[in-house]
Coordinates of C-alpha atoms and ligand atoms in Angstrom, one line a residue:
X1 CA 0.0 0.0 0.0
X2 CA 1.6 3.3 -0.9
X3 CA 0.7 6.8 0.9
X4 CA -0.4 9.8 -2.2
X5 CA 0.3 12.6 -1.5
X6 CA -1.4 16.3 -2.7
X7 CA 0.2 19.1 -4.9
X8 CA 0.1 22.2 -3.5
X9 CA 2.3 25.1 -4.6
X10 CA 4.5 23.2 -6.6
X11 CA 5.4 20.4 -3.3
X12 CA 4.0 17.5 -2.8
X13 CA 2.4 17.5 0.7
X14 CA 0.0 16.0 3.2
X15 CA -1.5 17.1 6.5
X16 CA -1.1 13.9 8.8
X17 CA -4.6 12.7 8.3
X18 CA -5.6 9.7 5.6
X19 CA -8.5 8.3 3.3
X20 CA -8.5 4.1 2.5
X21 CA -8.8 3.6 -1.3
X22 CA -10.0 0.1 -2.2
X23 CA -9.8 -1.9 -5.2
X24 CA -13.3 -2.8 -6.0
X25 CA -12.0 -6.5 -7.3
X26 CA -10.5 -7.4 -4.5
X27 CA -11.9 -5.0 -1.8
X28 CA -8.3 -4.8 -0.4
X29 CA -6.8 -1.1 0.3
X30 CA -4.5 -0.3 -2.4
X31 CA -3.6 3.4 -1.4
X32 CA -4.1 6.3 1.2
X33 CA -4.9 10.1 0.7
X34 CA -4.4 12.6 2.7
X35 CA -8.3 13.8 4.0
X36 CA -8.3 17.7 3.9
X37 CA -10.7 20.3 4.5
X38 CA -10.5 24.2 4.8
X39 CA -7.3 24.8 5.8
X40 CA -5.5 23.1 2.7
X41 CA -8.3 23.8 0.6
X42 CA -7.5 28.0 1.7
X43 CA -3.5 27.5 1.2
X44 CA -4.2 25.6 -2.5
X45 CA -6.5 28.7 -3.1
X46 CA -4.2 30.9 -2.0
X47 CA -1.5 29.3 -4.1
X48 CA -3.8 29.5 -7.4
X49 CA -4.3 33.2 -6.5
X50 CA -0.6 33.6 -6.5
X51 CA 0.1 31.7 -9.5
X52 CA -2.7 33.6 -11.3
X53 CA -1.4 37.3 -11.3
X54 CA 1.5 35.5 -13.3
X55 CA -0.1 32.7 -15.7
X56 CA -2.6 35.6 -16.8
X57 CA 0.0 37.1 -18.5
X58 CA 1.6 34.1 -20.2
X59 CA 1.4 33.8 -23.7
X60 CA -1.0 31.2 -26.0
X61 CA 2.6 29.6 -26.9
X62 CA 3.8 29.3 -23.5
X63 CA 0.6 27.8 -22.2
X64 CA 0.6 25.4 -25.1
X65 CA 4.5 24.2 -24.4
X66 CA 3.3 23.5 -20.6
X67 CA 0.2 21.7 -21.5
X68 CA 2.8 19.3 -24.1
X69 CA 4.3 18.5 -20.6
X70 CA 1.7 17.5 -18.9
X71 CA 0.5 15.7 -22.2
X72 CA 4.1 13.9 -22.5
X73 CA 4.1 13.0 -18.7
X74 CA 1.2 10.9 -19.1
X75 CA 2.3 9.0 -21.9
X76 CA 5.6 8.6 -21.2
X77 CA 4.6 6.6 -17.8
X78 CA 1.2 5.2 -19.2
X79 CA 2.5 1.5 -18.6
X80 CA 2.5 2.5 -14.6
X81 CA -0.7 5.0 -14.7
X82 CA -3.2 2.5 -16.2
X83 CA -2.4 -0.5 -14.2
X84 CA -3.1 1.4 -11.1
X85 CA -6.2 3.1 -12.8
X86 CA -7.7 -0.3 -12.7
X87 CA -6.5 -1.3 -9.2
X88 CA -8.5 1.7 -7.7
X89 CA -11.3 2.2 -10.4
X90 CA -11.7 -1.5 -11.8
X91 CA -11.8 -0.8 -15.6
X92 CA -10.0 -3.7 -17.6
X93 CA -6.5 -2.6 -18.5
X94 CA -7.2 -2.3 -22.3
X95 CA -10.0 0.6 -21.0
X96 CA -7.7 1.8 -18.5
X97 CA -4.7 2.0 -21.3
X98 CA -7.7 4.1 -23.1
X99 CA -8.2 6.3 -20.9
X100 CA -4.4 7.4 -20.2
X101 CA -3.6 7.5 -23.6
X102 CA -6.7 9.1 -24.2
X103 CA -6.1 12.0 -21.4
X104 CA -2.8 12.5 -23.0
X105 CA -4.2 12.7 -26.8
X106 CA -6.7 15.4 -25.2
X107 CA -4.0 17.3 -23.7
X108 CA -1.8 17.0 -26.7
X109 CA -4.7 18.5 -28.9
X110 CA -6.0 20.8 -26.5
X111 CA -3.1 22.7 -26.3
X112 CA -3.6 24.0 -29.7
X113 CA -6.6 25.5 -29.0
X114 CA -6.4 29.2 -28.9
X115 CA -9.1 32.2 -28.2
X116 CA -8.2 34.7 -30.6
X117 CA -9.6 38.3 -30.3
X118 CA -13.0 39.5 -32.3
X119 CA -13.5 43.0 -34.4
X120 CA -16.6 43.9 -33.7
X121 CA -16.3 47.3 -35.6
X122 CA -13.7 49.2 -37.8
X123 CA -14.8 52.1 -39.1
X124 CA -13.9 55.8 -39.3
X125 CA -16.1 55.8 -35.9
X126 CA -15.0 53.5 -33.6
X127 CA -13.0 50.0 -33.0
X128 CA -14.4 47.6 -31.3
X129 CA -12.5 44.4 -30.2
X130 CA -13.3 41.8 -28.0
X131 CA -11.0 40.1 -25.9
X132 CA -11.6 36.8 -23.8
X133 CA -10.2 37.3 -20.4
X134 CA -9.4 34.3 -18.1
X135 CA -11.4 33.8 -14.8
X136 CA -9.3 33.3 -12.5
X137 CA -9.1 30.8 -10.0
X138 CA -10.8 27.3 -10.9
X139 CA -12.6 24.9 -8.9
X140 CA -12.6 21.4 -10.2
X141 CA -14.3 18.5 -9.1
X142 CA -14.7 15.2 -10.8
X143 CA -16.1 11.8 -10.2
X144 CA -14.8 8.4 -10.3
X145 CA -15.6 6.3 -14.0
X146 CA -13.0 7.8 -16.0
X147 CA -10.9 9.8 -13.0
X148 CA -7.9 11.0 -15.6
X149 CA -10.1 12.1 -18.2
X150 CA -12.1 14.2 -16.2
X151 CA -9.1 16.1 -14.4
X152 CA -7.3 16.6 -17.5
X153 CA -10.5 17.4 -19.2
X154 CA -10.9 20.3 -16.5
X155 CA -6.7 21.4 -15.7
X156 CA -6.2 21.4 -20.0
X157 CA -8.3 24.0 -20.8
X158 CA -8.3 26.3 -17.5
X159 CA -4.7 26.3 -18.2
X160 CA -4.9 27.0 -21.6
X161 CA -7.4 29.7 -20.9
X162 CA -5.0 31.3 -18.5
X163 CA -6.7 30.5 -15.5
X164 CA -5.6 28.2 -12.4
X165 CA -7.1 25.4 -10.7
X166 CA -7.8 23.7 -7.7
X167 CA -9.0 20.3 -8.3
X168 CA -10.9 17.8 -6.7
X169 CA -10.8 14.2 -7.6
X170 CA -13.3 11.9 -6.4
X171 CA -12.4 10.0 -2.8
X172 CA -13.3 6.4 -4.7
X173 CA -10.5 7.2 -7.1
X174 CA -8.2 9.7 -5.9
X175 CA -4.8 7.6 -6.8
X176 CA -3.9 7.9 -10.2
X177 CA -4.7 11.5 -9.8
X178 CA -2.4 12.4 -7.9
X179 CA 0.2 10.5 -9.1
X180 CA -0.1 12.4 -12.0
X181 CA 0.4 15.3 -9.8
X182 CA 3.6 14.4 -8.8
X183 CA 4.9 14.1 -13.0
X184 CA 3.9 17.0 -13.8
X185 CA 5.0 19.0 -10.3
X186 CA 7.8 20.6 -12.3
X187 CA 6.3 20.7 -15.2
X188 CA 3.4 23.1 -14.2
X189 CA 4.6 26.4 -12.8
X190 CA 3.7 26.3 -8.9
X191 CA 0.3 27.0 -7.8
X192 CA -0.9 27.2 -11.1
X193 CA -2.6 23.3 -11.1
X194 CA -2.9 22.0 -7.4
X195 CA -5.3 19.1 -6.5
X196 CA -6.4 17.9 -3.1
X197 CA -8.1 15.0 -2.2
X198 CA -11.0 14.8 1.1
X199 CA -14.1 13.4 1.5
X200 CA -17.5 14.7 -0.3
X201 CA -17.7 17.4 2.9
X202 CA -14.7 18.9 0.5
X203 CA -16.8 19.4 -2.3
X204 CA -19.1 22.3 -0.7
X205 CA -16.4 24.3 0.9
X206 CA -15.0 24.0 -2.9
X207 CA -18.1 25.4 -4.0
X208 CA -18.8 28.2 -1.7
X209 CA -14.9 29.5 -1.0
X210 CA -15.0 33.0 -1.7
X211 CA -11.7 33.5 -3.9
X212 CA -12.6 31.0 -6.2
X213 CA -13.7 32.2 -9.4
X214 CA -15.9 29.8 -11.8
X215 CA -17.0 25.9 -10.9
X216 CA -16.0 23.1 -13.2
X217 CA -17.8 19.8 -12.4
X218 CA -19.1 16.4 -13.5
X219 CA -20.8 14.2 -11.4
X220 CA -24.7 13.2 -10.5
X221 CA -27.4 15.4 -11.5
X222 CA -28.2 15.2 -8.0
X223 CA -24.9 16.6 -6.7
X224 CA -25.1 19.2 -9.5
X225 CA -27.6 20.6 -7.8
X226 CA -25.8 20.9 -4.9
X227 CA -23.2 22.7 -6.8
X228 CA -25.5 25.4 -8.7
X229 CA -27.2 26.3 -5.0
X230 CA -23.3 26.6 -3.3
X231 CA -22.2 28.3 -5.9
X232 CA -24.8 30.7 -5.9
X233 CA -23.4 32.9 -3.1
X234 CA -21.4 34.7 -5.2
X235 CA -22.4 34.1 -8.8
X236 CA -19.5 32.1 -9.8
X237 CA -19.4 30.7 -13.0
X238 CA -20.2 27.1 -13.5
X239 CA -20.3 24.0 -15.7
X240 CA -22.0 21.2 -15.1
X241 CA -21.5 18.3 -16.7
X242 CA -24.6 15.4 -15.6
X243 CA -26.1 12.9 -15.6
X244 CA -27.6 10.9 -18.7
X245 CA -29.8 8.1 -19.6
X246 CA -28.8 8.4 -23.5
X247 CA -31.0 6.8 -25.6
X248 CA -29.4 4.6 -28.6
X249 CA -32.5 4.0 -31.7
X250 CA -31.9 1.4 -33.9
X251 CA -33.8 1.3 -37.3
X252 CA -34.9 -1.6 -39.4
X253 CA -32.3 -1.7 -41.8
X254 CA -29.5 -1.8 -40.1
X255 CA -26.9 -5.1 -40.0
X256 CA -28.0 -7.2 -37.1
X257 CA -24.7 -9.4 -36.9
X258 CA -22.6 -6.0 -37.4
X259 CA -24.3 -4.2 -34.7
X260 CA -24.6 -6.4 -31.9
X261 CA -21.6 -6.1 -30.6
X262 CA -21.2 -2.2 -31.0
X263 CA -24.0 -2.2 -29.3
X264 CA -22.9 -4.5 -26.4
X265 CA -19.9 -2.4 -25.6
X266 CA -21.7 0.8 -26.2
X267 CA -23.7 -0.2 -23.1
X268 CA -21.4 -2.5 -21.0
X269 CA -18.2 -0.3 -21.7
X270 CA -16.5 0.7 -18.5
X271 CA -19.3 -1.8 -16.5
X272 CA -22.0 0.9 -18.1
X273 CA -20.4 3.7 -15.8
X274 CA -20.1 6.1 -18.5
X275 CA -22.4 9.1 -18.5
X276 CA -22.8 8.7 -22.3
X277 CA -23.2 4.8 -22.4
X278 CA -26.4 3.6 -24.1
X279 CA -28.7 3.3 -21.1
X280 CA -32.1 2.5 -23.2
X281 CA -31.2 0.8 -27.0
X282 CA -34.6 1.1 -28.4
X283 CA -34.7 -1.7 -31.3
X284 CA -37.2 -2.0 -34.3
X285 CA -40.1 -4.5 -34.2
X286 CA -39.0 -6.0 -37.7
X287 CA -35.7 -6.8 -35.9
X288 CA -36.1 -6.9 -32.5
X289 CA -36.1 -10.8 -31.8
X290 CA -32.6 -11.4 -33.7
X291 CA -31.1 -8.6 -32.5
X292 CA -31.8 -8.8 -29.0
X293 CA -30.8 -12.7 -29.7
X294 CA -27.7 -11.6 -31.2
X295 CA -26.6 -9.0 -28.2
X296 CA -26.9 -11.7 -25.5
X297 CA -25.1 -14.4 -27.6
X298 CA -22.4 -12.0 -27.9
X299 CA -22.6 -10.9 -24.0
X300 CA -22.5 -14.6 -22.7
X301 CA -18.7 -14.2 -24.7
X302 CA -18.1 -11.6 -22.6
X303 CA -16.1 -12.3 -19.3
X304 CA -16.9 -10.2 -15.6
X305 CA -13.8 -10.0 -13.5
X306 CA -11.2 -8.7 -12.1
X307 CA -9.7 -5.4 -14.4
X308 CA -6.2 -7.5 -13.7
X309 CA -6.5 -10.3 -15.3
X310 CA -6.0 -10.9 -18.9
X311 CA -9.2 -11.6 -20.6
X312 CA -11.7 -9.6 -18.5
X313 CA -14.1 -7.6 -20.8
X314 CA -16.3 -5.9 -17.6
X315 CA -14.5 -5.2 -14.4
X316 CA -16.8 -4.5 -11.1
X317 CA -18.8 -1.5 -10.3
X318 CA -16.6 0.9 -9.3
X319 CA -18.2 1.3 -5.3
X320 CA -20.2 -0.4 -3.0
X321 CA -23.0 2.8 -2.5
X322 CA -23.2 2.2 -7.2
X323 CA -23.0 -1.9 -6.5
X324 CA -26.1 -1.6 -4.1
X325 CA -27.9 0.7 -6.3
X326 CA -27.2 -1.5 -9.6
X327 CA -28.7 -4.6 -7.7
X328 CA -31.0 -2.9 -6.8
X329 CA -32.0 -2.0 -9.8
X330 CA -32.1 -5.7 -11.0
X331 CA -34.0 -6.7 -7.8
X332 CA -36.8 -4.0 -8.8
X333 CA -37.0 -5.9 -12.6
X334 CA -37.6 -9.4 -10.9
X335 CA -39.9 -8.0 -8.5
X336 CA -42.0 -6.8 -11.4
X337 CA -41.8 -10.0 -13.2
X338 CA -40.0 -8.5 -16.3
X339 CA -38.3 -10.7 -18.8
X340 CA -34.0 -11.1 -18.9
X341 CA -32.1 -12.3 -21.6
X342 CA -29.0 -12.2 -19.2
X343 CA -28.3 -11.9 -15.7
X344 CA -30.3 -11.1 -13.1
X345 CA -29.4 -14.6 -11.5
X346 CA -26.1 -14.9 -10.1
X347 CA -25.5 -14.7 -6.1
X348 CA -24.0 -11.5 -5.8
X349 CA -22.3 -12.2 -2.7
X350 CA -18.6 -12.9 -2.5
X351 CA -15.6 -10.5 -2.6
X352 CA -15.0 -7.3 -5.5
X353 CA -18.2 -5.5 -6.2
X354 CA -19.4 -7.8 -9.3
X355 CA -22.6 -7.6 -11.2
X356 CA -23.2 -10.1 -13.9
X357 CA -24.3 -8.5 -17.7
X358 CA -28.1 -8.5 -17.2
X359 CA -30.0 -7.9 -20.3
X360 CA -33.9 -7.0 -20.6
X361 CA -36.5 -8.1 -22.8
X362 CA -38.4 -5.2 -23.7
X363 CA -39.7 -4.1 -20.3
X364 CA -42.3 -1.1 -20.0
X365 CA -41.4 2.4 -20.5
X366 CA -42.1 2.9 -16.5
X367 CA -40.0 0.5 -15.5
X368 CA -37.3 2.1 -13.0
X369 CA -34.5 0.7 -15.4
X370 CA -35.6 2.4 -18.4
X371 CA -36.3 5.9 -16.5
X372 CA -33.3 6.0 -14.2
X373 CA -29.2 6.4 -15.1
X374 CA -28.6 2.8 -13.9
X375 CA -24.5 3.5 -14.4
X376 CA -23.9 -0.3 -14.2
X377 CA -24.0 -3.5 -16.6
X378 CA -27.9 -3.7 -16.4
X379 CA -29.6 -2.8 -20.1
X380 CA -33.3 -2.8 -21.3
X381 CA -33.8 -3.8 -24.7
X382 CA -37.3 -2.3 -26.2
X383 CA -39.1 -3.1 -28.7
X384 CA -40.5 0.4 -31.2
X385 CA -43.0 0.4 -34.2
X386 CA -42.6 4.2 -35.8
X387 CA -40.1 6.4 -35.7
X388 CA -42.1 9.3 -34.4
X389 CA -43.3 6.6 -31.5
X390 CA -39.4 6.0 -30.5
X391 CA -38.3 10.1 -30.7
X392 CA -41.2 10.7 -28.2
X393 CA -39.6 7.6 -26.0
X394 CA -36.5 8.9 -26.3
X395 CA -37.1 12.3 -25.4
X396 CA -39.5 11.5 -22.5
X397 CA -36.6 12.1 -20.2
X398 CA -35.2 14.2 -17.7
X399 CA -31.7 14.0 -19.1
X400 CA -30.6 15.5 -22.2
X401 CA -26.8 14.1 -22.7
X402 CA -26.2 12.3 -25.8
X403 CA -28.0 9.4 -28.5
X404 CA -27.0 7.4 -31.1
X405 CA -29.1 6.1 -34.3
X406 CA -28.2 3.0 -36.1
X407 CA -29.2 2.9 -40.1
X408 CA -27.8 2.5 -43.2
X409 CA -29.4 6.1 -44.5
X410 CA -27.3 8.4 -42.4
X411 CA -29.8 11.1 -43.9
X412 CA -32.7 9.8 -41.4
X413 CA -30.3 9.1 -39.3
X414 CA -29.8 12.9 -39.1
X415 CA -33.2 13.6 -39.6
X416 CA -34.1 11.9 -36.6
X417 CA -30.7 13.1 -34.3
X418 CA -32.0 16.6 -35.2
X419 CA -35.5 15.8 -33.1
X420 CA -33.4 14.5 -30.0
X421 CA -33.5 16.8 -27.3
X422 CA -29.8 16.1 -26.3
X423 CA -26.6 17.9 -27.4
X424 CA -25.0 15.0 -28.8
X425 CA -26.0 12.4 -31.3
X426 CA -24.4 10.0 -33.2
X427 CA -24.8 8.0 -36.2
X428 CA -23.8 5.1 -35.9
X429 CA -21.5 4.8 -33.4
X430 CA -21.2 5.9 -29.8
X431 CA -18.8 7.7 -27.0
X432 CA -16.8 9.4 -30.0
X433 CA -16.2 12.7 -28.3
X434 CA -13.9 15.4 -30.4
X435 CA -11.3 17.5 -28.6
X436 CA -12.8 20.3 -31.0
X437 CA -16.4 19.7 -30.5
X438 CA -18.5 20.8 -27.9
X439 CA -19.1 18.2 -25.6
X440 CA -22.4 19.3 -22.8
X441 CA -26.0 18.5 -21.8
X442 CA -29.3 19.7 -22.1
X443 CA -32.1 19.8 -19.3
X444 CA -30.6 18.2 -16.0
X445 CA -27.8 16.7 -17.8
X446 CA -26.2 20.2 -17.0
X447 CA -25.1 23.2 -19.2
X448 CA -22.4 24.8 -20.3
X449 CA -19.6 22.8 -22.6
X450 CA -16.3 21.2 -22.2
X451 CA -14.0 20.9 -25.5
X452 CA -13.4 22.9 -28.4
X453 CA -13.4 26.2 -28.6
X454 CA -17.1 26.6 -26.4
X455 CA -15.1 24.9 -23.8
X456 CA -12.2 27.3 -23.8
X457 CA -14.7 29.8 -23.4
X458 CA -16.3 28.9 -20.2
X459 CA -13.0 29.5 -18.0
X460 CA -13.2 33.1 -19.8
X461 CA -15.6 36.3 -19.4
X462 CA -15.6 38.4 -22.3
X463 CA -14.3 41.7 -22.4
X464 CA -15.3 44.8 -25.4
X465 CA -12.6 47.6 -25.7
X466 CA -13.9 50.4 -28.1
X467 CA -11.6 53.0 -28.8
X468 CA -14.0 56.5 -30.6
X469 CA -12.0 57.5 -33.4
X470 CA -13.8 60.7 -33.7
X471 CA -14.3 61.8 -30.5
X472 CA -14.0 65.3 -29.7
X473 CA -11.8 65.3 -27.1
Ligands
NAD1 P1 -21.1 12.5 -7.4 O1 -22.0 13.6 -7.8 O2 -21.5 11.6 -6.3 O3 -19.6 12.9 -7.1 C1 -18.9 13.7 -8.0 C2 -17.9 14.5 -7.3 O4 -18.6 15.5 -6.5 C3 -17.0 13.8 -6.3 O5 -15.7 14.3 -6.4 C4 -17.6 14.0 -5.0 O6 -16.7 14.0 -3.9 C5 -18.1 15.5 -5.1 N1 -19.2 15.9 -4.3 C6 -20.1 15.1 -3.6 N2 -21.0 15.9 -2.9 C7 -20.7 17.2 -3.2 C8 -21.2 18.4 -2.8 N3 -22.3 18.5 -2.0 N4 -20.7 19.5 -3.3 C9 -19.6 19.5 -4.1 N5 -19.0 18.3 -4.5 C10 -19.5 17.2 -4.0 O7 -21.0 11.6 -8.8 P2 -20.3 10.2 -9.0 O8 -21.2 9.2 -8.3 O9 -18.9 10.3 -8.6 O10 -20.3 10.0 -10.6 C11 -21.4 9.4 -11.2 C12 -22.3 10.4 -11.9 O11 -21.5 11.3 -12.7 C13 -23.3 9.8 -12.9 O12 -24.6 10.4 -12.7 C14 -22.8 10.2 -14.2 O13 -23.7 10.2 -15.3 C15 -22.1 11.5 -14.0 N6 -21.1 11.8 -15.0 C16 -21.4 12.7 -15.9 C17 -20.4 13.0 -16.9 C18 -20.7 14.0 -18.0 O14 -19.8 14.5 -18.6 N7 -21.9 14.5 -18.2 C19 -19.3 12.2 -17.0 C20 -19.0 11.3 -16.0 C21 -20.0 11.0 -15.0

């Protein structure tokens, strides 16, 4: 078991005081934290503060080499950084290997992202120009399915912006975080990224501290909440990144043997604890019965273990609070006598936080797994007749995140993403985010973007200079 340590300022530190991370396979500590609260919460502010009235000034270029760093860090100890991604969050190495190389391919691209000034009039009159100005000081917080991704989806741009952050990682996966911390220590100028680690009681003094600037989070819809109301003191800035319960609609003609397993994974990847998994896959009458046959032939291929172990297509959930809810969830389905393809029959006792793939035969639209985010390998299959029939279904939610839509005439395809109340859709295929697209929800999947250039701009205000060029003065 290793001690982790927090960067503040440039050092690594801790305070004394500890948090137990387990590995969700094995239920065995792997790690400890230090558990902090206002006082190092005030110095990392402070710090940021410090670092600010520098960093502001910085040019695009110099902002761009030190995100490279950070980007080159990752990758250049990936081998280290995903296997102990899995021993705290329990992804399978190939999805943990993913997700590093993925953070550092963000970074990388990010970096190159720039927020170049606007001329809003030139004329004999006046010039007008406006100028994006960074924040400030950031507060980050993120939660524990894809722990890298997330911080280096909220340090890239507030960096790149010219702002600093304070970041949060989640206490179920605080590890790989902050190891990460440690390569890039000198690779950041001090104060200017610092990330602390406490329990959830961390999260609102995050949220309410008076010298921080603009909130950056993604977690539960529930805790977003939270968030908007803290944050409301002061009228910082926030971003809220959601909840989902993404709707996937697949038409008649689409490939049955091609899709299935796309389909599988775009449900079941990461254990389904991805906020834009497929969390309803809404299937066409004409083709419902092979296709639904075809996804549970290929998810009885598909093994449930430990992230470890070569082999392992679905790790466990990543917590015990997600694991009770997920069986839950299941329990709720028997209870109401609906129909499974898979699962929903394995003794879920025993050690690691396991769920077998459970599969659904078309239960009603009611049905607690079809109008709850189950985040977990639990999916309902349903059966549609007419496309306006399944837009209605899938926009009869209170989530907004993302879709997909499976056909061979990517026209209707479009046709229909165009009616889907959610700000991303795709055509067939699923989870492909761009580091140049805006990536955000609508309704309580949040607001506000991350990526691209409408990401940049959140950790910005804007600011108009107009000069009169005929004033009489
Ligand atoms: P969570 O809301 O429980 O926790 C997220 C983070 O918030 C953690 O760091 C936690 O410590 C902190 N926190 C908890 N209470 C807080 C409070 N009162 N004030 C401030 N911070 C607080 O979420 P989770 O269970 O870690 O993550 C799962 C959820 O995240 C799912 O609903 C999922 O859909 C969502 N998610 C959304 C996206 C997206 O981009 N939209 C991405 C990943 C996950």
């Amino acid at each position: 078991m290793t001690d982790y340590k927090n960067l503040i300022d440039g050092k690594m530190v801790d305070n004394g005081q500890w948090l137990e991370v387990l590995n969700p396979a094995t239920e065995q500590v792997v790690g400890r934290v230090p558990s902090c609260g206002k006082e190092e919460l005030d110095s990392a502010v402070a710090a940021a503060r410090r670092a600010f009235t520098q960093w502001k000034k910085t040019t695009a270029e110099e902002r761009q080499q030190v995100v490279q760093g950070i980007a080159a860090a990752i990758k250049e100890n990936a081998d280290e950084l995903y296997r102990l991604l899995t021993s705290e969050q329990g992804k399978p190495h190939a999805q943990a290997q993913q997700e590093i190389y993925g953070a550092a391919g963000l970074a990388a691209a990010q970096s190159t992202l720039t927020l170049d000034d606007v001329i809003n009039q030139d004329d004999d009159t006046r010039l007008s120009r406006t100028r994006r100005v960074p924040v400030g000081v950031v507060g980050g917080i993120v939660p524990w399915n894809f722990p890298i991704m997330m911080a280096i989806q909220k340090i890239v741009p507030a960096l790149v912006a010219g702002c600093t952050i304070v970041l949060k990682p989640s206490p179920f996966t605080p590890l790989t975080t902050l190891r990460v911390a440690e390569l890039i220590k000198d690779v950041v100028p001090a104060g200017t990224v610092n990330i602390i680690t406490g329990e959830d009681t961390l999260g609102p003094l995050i949220t309410e501290h008076p010298d921080i600037d603009k909130i950056t989070f993604t977690g539960s819809t529930a805790t977003g909440k939270k968030i908007m109301e803290g944050a409301s003191g002061d009228l910082k800035r926030i971003t809220l990144e959601l909840g989902g319960n993404d709707a996937s609609i697949v038409l008649p003609d689409a490939d049955v043997e091609k899709v299935a397993e796309q389909l599988f994974w775009s449900s079941f990847s990461n254990a389904g604890q991805v906020c834009i998994a497929a969390k309803r896959i809404y299937i066409h009458e004409d083709i419902y019965d092979d296709l639904s046959k075809a996804i549970a032939d290929y998810a009885k291929t598909v093994v449930v273990g430990d992230g470890s172990q070569q082999g392992t297509g679905v790790g466990p959930i990543q917590n015990k609070k997600q694991y009770e809810r997920v069986l839950d969830l299941i329990q709720d389905a028997k209870d109401n006598g609906y129909k499974f393809l898979t699962g929903g029959d394995k003794d879920p006792s025993g050690t690691g936080y396991y769920v077998p793939i459970t599969i659904l035969d078309n239960p009603p639209e009611d049905a607690r797994i079809v109008a709850e985010e189950q985040f977990g390998p639990v999916m309902p299959l349903m059966k549609f007749a007419s496309v306006d029939e399944v837009i209605e279904r899938a926009n009869n939610s209170e989530y907004g995140l993302a879709g997909a839509v499976w056909t061979k005439d990517t026209d209707k395809g479009v046709e229909i993403a165009e009616q889907l109340e959610t700000g991303t859709v795709w055509i067939n295929e699923f989870m492909q985010l761009s580091p140049f697209a805006p990536f955000g929800g609508h309704k309580q999947s949040g607001f506000g973007a991350e990526y691209g250039i409408d990401g940049l701009k959140e950790f910005t205000y804007p600011q108009v200079i107009t000069v009169k060029r005929d004033a009489a003065v």
